[in-house]
PDB file of C-alpha atoms in Angstrom:
ATOM      1  CA  ASP A   1       0.000   0.000   0.000  1.00 72.00           C
ATOM      2  CA  GLN A   2       1.251   3.438  -0.938  1.00 85.00           C
ATOM      3  CA  GLN A   3       1.371   5.402   2.313  1.00 93.00           C
ATOM      4  CA  VAL A   4       3.067   8.458   0.828  1.00 96.00           C
ATOM      5  CA  LYS A   5       1.701   9.920  -2.372  1.00 96.00           C
ATOM      6  CA  GLN A   6       2.966  12.561  -4.717  1.00 96.00           C
ATOM      7  CA  ASN A   7       0.179  12.986  -7.209  1.00 91.00           C
ATOM      8  CA  SER A   8       1.983  15.291  -9.606  1.00 94.00           C
ATOM      9  CA  PRO A   9       4.574  13.347 -11.585  1.00 93.00           C
ATOM     10  CA  SER A  10       5.950  16.526 -13.143  1.00 96.00           C
ATOM     11  CA  LEU A  11       6.054  20.273 -12.689  1.00 96.00           C
ATOM     12  CA  SER A  12       7.339  22.957 -15.033  1.00 97.00           C
ATOM     13  CA  VAL A  13       8.138  26.367 -13.605  1.00 97.00           C
ATOM     14  CA  GLN A  14       9.787  29.475 -14.923  1.00 97.00           C
ATOM     15  CA  GLU A  15      13.110  30.555 -13.475  1.00 97.00           C
ATOM     16  CA  GLY A  16      12.584  33.021 -10.654  1.00 97.00           C
ATOM     17  CA  ARG A  17       9.038  31.859  -9.889  1.00 97.00           C
ATOM     18  CA  ILE A  18       7.868  29.693  -7.013  1.00 98.00           C
ATOM     19  CA  SER A  19       7.798  25.899  -7.241  1.00 97.00           C
ATOM     20  CA  ILE A  20       5.228  24.172  -5.044  1.00 98.00           C
ATOM     21  CA  LEU A  21       5.431  20.416  -4.601  1.00 98.00           C
ATOM     22  CA  ASN A  22       2.760  18.492  -2.754  1.00 98.00           C
ATOM     23  CA  CYS A  23       2.749  15.285  -0.781  1.00 98.00           C
ATOM     24  CA  ASP A  24      -0.027  13.411   1.017  1.00 98.00           C
ATOM     25  CA  TYR A  25       0.261  10.586   3.507  1.00 97.00           C
ATOM     26  CA  THR A  26      -2.155   8.130   5.030  1.00 96.00           C
ATOM     27  CA  ASN A  27      -0.370   6.792   8.109  1.00 94.00           C
ATOM     28  CA  SER A  28      -1.174   8.942  11.163  1.00 94.00           C
ATOM     29  CA  MET A  29       1.822   7.404  12.972  1.00 93.00           C
ATOM     30  CA  PHE A  30       4.249   9.267  10.708  1.00 94.00           C
ATOM     31  CA  ASP A  31       5.928  12.011  12.712  1.00 92.00           C
ATOM     32  CA  TYR A  32       8.980  12.916  10.698  1.00 92.00           C
ATOM     33  CA  PHE A  33       9.039  14.058   7.092  1.00 94.00           C
ATOM     34  CA  LEU A  34      11.812  14.815   4.655  1.00 93.00           C
ATOM     35  CA  TRP A  35      12.270  16.048   1.129  1.00 96.00           C
ATOM     36  CA  TYR A  36      15.023  14.664  -1.059  1.00 95.00           C
ATOM     37  CA  LYS A  37      16.301  15.878  -4.390  1.00 96.00           C
ATOM     38  CA  LYS A  38      17.650  13.452  -6.958  1.00 94.00           C
ATOM     39  CA  TYR A  39      19.605  13.952 -10.149  1.00 94.00           C
ATOM     40  CA  PRO A  40      19.854  11.163 -12.752  1.00 90.00           C
ATOM     41  CA  ALA A  41      22.404   8.460 -11.908  1.00 86.00           C
ATOM     42  CA  GLU A  42      22.915   9.853  -8.406  1.00 91.00           C
ATOM     43  CA  GLY A  43      21.545   9.003  -5.003  1.00 92.00           C
ATOM     44  CA  PRO A  44      18.896  11.146  -3.291  1.00 93.00           C
ATOM     45  CA  THR A  45      20.283  14.204  -1.521  1.00 93.00           C
ATOM     46  CA  PHE A  46      18.677  15.468   1.672  1.00 91.00           C
ATOM     47  CA  LEU A  47      17.008  18.849   1.243  1.00 95.00           C
ATOM     48  CA  ILE A  48      14.892  19.710   4.276  1.00 95.00           C
ATOM     49  CA  SER A  49      12.948  17.986   7.030  1.00 93.00           C
ATOM     50  CA  ILE A  50      10.165  18.688   9.480  1.00 95.00           C
ATOM     51  CA  SER A  51       8.926  16.939  12.581  1.00 93.00           C
ATOM     52  CA  SER A  52       5.270  16.687  13.487  1.00 93.00           C
ATOM     53  CA  ILE A  53       5.627  19.174  16.333  1.00 94.00           C
ATOM     54  CA  LYS A  54       6.122  21.944  13.799  1.00 95.00           C
ATOM     55  CA  ASP A  55       4.044  23.212  10.907  1.00 96.00           C
ATOM     56  CA  LYS A  56       6.783  25.044   9.048  1.00 98.00           C
ATOM     57  CA  ASN A  57      10.501  24.777   8.534  1.00 97.00           C
ATOM     58  CA  GLU A  58      12.565  27.109   6.409  1.00 97.00           C
ATOM     59  CA  ASP A  59      16.074  26.789   5.032  1.00 96.00           C
ATOM     60  CA  GLY A  60      17.148  29.410   2.533  1.00 97.00           C
ATOM     61  CA  ARG A  61      15.046  29.123  -0.610  1.00 97.00           C
ATOM     62  CA  PHE A  62      13.302  25.997   0.680  1.00 98.00           C
ATOM     63  CA  THR A  63      10.297  25.925   3.009  1.00 98.00           C
ATOM     64  CA  VAL A  64       8.330  22.872   4.049  1.00 98.00           C
ATOM     65  CA  PHE A  65       4.792  23.198   5.401  1.00 98.00           C
ATOM     66  CA  LEU A  66       3.045  20.454   7.332  1.00 98.00           C
ATOM     67  CA  ASN A  67      -0.729  20.198   7.809  1.00 97.00           C
ATOM     68  CA  LYS A  68      -1.232  17.276  10.169  1.00 96.00           C
ATOM     69  CA  SER A  69      -5.013  17.374  10.143  1.00 96.00           C
ATOM     70  CA  ALA A  70      -5.027  17.081   6.360  1.00 97.00           C
ATOM     71  CA  LYS A  71      -2.041  14.689   6.324  1.00 97.00           C
ATOM     72  CA  HIS A  72      -0.451  16.931   3.758  1.00 98.00           C
ATOM     73  CA  LEU A  73       2.904  18.572   3.331  1.00 97.00           C
ATOM     74  CA  SER A  74       4.318  20.820   0.691  1.00 98.00           C
ATOM     75  CA  LEU A  75       7.703  22.080  -0.388  1.00 98.00           C
ATOM     76  CA  HIS A  76       8.097  25.624  -1.637  1.00 98.00           C
ATOM     77  CA  ILE A  77      11.162  26.654  -3.600  1.00 98.00           C
ATOM     78  CA  VAL A  78      11.517  30.356  -4.208  1.00 97.00           C
ATOM     79  CA  PRO A  79      12.980  31.652  -6.372  1.00 98.00           C
ATOM     80  CA  SER A  80      13.363  28.596  -8.599  1.00 98.00           C
ATOM     81  CA  GLN A  81      16.728  28.224 -10.313  1.00 97.00           C
ATOM     82  CA  PRO A  82      17.853  26.070 -13.265  1.00 95.00           C
ATOM     83  CA  GLY A  83      19.884  23.871 -10.896  1.00 95.00           C
ATOM     84  CA  ASP A  84      16.658  22.964  -9.127  1.00 97.00           C
ATOM     85  CA  SER A  85      15.641  20.816 -12.104  1.00 97.00           C
ATOM     86  CA  ALA A  86      15.555  17.331 -10.586  1.00 97.00           C
ATOM     87  CA  VAL A  87      13.213  14.719  -9.163  1.00 96.00           C
ATOM     88  CA  TYR A  88      11.936  15.558  -5.678  1.00 97.00           C
ATOM     89  CA  PHE A  89      10.887  12.821  -3.282  1.00 96.00           C
ATOM     90  CA  CYS A  90       8.795  13.203  -0.183  1.00 96.00           C
ATOM     91  CA  ALA A  91       9.568  10.683   2.591  1.00 94.00           C
ATOM     92  CA  ALA A  92       8.057   9.923   5.979  1.00 94.00           C
ATOM     93  CA  CYS A  93       8.732   7.732   8.953  1.00 91.00           C
ATOM     94  CA  ALA A  94       7.340   6.953  12.392  1.00 89.00           C
ATOM     95  CA  THR A  95       9.377   7.157  15.594  1.00 81.00           C
ATOM     96  CA  ASP A  96       8.865   3.462  16.293  1.00 79.00           C
ATOM     97  CA  SER A  97      10.099   2.594  12.808  1.00 79.00           C
ATOM     98  CA  TRP A  98      13.008   4.977  12.679  1.00 76.00           C
ATOM     99  CA  GLY A  99      15.151   4.540   9.581  1.00 79.00           C
ATOM    100  CA  LYS A 100      12.393   2.875   7.600  1.00 87.00           C
ATOM    101  CA  PHE A 101      11.353   5.716   5.347  1.00 90.00           C
ATOM    102  CA  GLN A 102       8.333   5.503   3.086  1.00 93.00           C
ATOM    103  CA  PHE A 103       8.895   7.398  -0.135  1.00 94.00           C
ATOM    104  CA  GLY A 104       6.515   8.953  -2.594  1.00 95.00           C
ATOM    105  CA  ALA A 105       6.926   8.275  -6.312  1.00 94.00           C
ATOM    106  CA  GLY A 106       8.578  11.626  -6.918  1.00 95.00           C
ATOM    107  CA  THR A 107       7.867  14.818  -8.851  1.00 97.00           C
ATOM    108  CA  GLN A 108      10.059  15.796 -11.790  1.00 96.00           C
ATOM    109  CA  VAL A 109      10.678  19.542 -11.659  1.00 98.00           C
ATOM    110  CA  VAL A 110      11.847  21.370 -14.761  1.00 98.00           C
ATOM    111  CA  VAL A 111      12.878  24.993 -14.375  1.00 97.00           C
ATOM    112  CA  THR A 112      12.712  26.844 -17.660  1.00 95.00           C
ATOM    113  CA  PRO A 113      14.526  30.069 -18.579  1.00 91.00           C
TER     114      PRO A 113
ATOM    115  CA  ASN B   1      35.466  12.165   4.380  1.00 51.00           C
ATOM    116  CA  ALA B   2      34.012  10.029   1.639  1.00 71.00           C
ATOM    117  CA  GLY B   3      30.274   9.634   1.444  1.00 90.00           C
ATOM    118  CA  VAL B   4      28.375   6.379   1.267  1.00 95.00           C
ATOM    119  CA  MET B   5      30.175   4.237  -1.295  1.00 96.00           C
ATOM    120  CA  GLN B   6      28.323   1.705  -3.358  1.00 97.00           C
ATOM    121  CA  ASN B   7      29.844  -0.667  -5.870  1.00 97.00           C
ATOM    122  CA  PRO B   8      29.566  -1.617  -8.519  1.00 97.00           C
ATOM    123  CA  ARG B   9      27.697   1.306 -10.064  1.00 96.00           C
ATOM    124  CA  HIS B  10      26.343  -0.934 -12.773  1.00 97.00           C
ATOM    125  CA  LEU B  11      25.900  -4.692 -12.662  1.00 98.00           C
ATOM    126  CA  VAL B  12      24.638  -6.939 -15.427  1.00 98.00           C
ATOM    127  CA  ARG B  13      23.608 -10.492 -14.591  1.00 98.00           C
ATOM    128  CA  ARG B  14      21.988 -13.262 -16.578  1.00 98.00           C
ATOM    129  CA  ARG B  15      18.844 -14.839 -15.236  1.00 98.00           C
ATOM    130  CA  GLY B  16      19.707 -17.411 -12.590  1.00 98.00           C
ATOM    131  CA  GLN B  17      23.023 -15.853 -11.581  1.00 98.00           C
ATOM    132  CA  GLU B  18      23.790 -14.249  -8.242  1.00 98.00           C
ATOM    133  CA  ALA B  19      24.159 -10.512  -7.680  1.00 98.00           C
ATOM    134  CA  ARG B  20      26.220  -9.041  -4.852  1.00 98.00           C
ATOM    135  CA  LEU B  21      25.877  -5.355  -4.116  1.00 98.00           C
ATOM    136  CA  ARG B  22      28.249  -3.658  -1.696  1.00 98.00           C
ATOM    137  CA  CYS B  23      27.797  -0.625   0.499  1.00 98.00           C
ATOM    138  CA  SER B  24      30.428   1.068   2.641  1.00 97.00           C
ATOM    139  CA  PRO B  25      28.792   3.523   5.058  1.00 95.00           C
ATOM    140  CA  MET B  26      30.160   6.928   5.873  1.00 92.00           C
ATOM    141  CA  LYS B  27      32.902   6.992   8.477  1.00 89.00           C
ATOM    142  CA  GLY B  28      31.392   6.882  11.929  1.00 85.00           C
ATOM    143  CA  HIS B  29      28.029   5.567  10.703  1.00 89.00           C
ATOM    144  CA  SER B  30      26.992   2.240  12.165  1.00 89.00           C
ATOM    145  CA  HIS B  31      23.500   1.967  10.659  1.00 92.00           C
ATOM    146  CA  VAL B  32      22.875   0.872   7.073  1.00 94.00           C
ATOM    147  CA  TYR B  33      19.637   0.809   5.090  1.00 95.00           C
ATOM    148  CA  TRP B  34      18.896  -0.676   1.680  1.00 97.00           C
ATOM    149  CA  TYR B  35      16.236   0.610  -0.707  1.00 96.00           C
ATOM    150  CA  ARG B  36      15.135  -0.479  -4.161  1.00 97.00           C
ATOM    151  CA  GLN B  37      13.790   1.810  -6.863  1.00 94.00           C
ATOM    152  CA  LEU B  38      11.881   0.245  -9.706  1.00 90.00           C
ATOM    153  CA  PRO B  39      11.383   2.287 -12.902  1.00 83.00           C
ATOM    154  CA  GLU B  40       8.902   5.153 -12.489  1.00 80.00           C
ATOM    155  CA  GLU B  41       8.526   4.462  -8.777  1.00 85.00           C
ATOM    156  CA  GLY B  42       9.844   5.850  -5.523  1.00 88.00           C
ATOM    157  CA  LEU B  43      12.354   4.154  -3.278  1.00 93.00           C
ATOM    158  CA  LYS B  44      11.055   1.154  -1.366  1.00 95.00           C
ATOM    159  CA  PHE B  45      12.593   0.221   1.975  1.00 94.00           C
ATOM    160  CA  MET B  46      14.131  -3.238   2.063  1.00 96.00           C
ATOM    161  CA  VAL B  47      16.221  -3.744   5.184  1.00 95.00           C
ATOM    162  CA  TYR B  48      17.854  -1.925   8.115  1.00 93.00           C
ATOM    163  CA  LEU B  49      21.067  -3.288   9.611  1.00 94.00           C
ATOM    164  CA  GLN B  50      23.538  -2.466  12.305  1.00 92.00           C
ATOM    165  CA  LYS B  51      26.886  -4.149  12.648  1.00 89.00           C
ATOM    166  CA  GLU B  52      26.263  -7.912  12.709  1.00 89.00           C
ATOM    167  CA  ASN B  53      22.522  -7.402  13.305  1.00 93.00           C
ATOM    168  CA  ILE B  54      19.435  -7.187  11.137  1.00 94.00           C
ATOM    169  CA  ILE B  55      17.106  -4.674  12.778  1.00 91.00           C
ATOM    170  CA  ASP B  56      14.206  -4.612  10.325  1.00 91.00           C
ATOM    171  CA  GLU B  57      13.891  -6.739   7.198  1.00 94.00           C
ATOM    172  CA  SER B  58      10.187  -6.197   6.637  1.00 92.00           C
ATOM    173  CA  GLY B  59      10.763  -4.913   3.099  1.00 93.00           C
ATOM    174  CA  MET B  60      12.876  -7.823   1.909  1.00 95.00           C
ATOM    175  CA  PRO B  61      11.326 -10.351  -0.472  1.00 94.00           C
ATOM    176  CA  LYS B  62      10.942 -13.647   1.345  1.00 91.00           C
ATOM    177  CA  GLU B  63      13.079 -15.637  -1.049  1.00 95.00           C
ATOM    178  CA  ARG B  64      16.390 -15.126  -2.851  1.00 97.00           C
ATOM    179  CA  PHE B  65      17.278 -11.874  -1.070  1.00 98.00           C
ATOM    180  CA  SER B  66      19.575 -11.567   1.927  1.00 97.00           C
ATOM    181  CA  ALA B  67      21.611  -8.818   3.550  1.00 97.00           C
ATOM    182  CA  GLU B  68      24.455  -8.639   6.009  1.00 96.00           C
ATOM    183  CA  PHE B  69      26.605  -6.027   7.673  1.00 96.00           C
ATOM    184  CA  PRO B  70      29.609  -7.829   9.151  1.00 93.00           C
ATOM    185  CA  LYS B  71      31.842  -6.566  11.888  1.00 91.00           C
ATOM    186  CA  GLU B  72      34.484  -5.769   9.305  1.00 91.00           C
ATOM    187  CA  GLY B  73      33.865  -4.693   5.757  1.00 93.00           C
ATOM    188  CA  PRO B  74      30.933  -3.379   3.780  1.00 96.00           C
ATOM    189  CA  SER B  75      27.290  -4.286   3.938  1.00 97.00           C
ATOM    190  CA  ILE B  76      26.293  -6.788   1.258  1.00 98.00           C
ATOM    191  CA  LEU B  77      22.922  -7.186  -0.412  1.00 98.00           C
ATOM    192  CA  ARG B  78      22.801 -10.567  -2.079  1.00 98.00           C
ATOM    193  CA  ILE B  79      20.255 -11.646  -4.658  1.00 98.00           C
ATOM    194  CA  GLN B  80      20.329 -15.297  -5.652  1.00 98.00           C
ATOM    195  CA  GLN B  81      18.959 -16.671  -8.919  1.00 98.00           C
ATOM    196  CA  VAL B  82      18.129 -13.252 -10.287  1.00 98.00           C
ATOM    197  CA  VAL B  83      15.070 -12.736 -12.465  1.00 97.00           C
ATOM    198  CA  ARG B  84      14.203  -9.898 -14.864  1.00 95.00           C
ATOM    199  CA  GLY B  85      11.943  -8.318 -12.232  1.00 94.00           C
ATOM    200  CA  ASP B  86      14.990  -7.738 -10.008  1.00 96.00           C
ATOM    201  CA  SER B  87      16.262  -5.132 -12.477  1.00 96.00           C
ATOM    202  CA  ALA B  88      16.239  -1.884 -10.521  1.00 96.00           C
ATOM    203  CA  ALA B  89      18.409   0.710  -8.849  1.00 96.00           C
ATOM    204  CA  TYR B  90      19.474  -0.341  -5.363  1.00 98.00           C
ATOM    205  CA  PHE B  91      20.379   2.431  -2.959  1.00 97.00           C
ATOM    206  CA  CYS B  92      22.132   2.169   0.343  1.00 96.00           C
ATOM    207  CA  ALA B  93      21.962   4.815   3.069  1.00 94.00           C
ATOM    208  CA  SER B  94      23.827   5.138   6.334  1.00 93.00           C
ATOM    209  CA  SER B  95      23.322   7.153   9.483  1.00 89.00           C
ATOM    210  CA  PRO B  96      24.992   7.725  12.822  1.00 85.00           C
ATOM    211  CA  SER B  97      23.551   5.796  15.693  1.00 72.00           C
ATOM    212  CA  GLY B  98      19.949   6.805  16.344  1.00 58.00           C
ATOM    213  CA  GLN B  99      20.167  10.228  14.759  1.00 59.00           C
ATOM    214  CA  HIS B 100      17.771  11.884  12.336  1.00 61.00           C
ATOM    215  CA  TYR B 101      20.444  14.015  10.769  1.00 63.00           C
ATOM    216  CA  GLY B 102      23.168  12.563   8.635  1.00 66.00           C
ATOM    217  CA  TYR B 103      20.964   9.980   6.904  1.00 81.00           C
ATOM    218  CA  THR B 104      22.945   9.889   3.672  1.00 89.00           C
ATOM    219  CA  PHE B 105      22.407   7.941   0.475  1.00 93.00           C
ATOM    220  CA  GLY B 106      24.972   6.433  -1.837  1.00 95.00           C
ATOM    221  CA  SER B 107      24.823   6.801  -5.616  1.00 95.00           C
ATOM    222  CA  GLY B 108      23.248   3.412  -6.066  1.00 96.00           C
ATOM    223  CA  THR B 109      23.881   0.238  -8.015  1.00 97.00           C
ATOM    224  CA  ARG B 110      21.876  -0.250 -11.170  1.00 96.00           C
ATOM    225  CA  LEU B 111      21.214  -3.938 -11.643  1.00 97.00           C
ATOM    226  CA  THR B 112      20.185  -5.176 -15.065  1.00 97.00           C
ATOM    227  CA  VAL B 113      19.116  -8.776 -15.504  1.00 97.00           C
ATOM    228  CA  VAL B 114      19.295 -10.061 -19.066  1.00 97.00           C
TER     229      VAL B 114
END
């Protein structure tokens, strides 16, 4: 069963504009969430995380928002840059299953000039 | 300080052969995790190991797959009698003991079964 869902397989955004990536989850036991960025032929690279005690975490151009009641999180990238073109994965885990991350299927972001 | 090292980067096996994938964690990391990514899908958890111990193997197929993380040397993911459906990218991650931060992925091994 797919416990973490990224329903948009792709997103095209103009350089300088905001990219918004969405992620939904079904398991209410999840209490830690991460976003990873992946280039072709490379492993996923950690981008930003958020624990369930917060509803927002910001790191430079990247902000993650968590809505626990809706079981929804989003990643905002602003401003988008050409180097942001990659696949972005949402991942989640529960404290009692630490290390066992459930990943979404990913969203391919293309930043156009 | 090298990152998580996986080798080989690419591995081609004929159906029925064995595949051995190696993962050397980052220095100071004692926890290793294996994931598999099938085409057009996200990463799927397979197994979580500490030195000489399997902590969680709930994502491992029941047959043909095994993993170890010996006291010395890299972690090994072993697939016996490979089939075409085993073709995928296999990623290893490592982390320091019990920490959220530092969970780092290797570049993966792409296994192709012909």
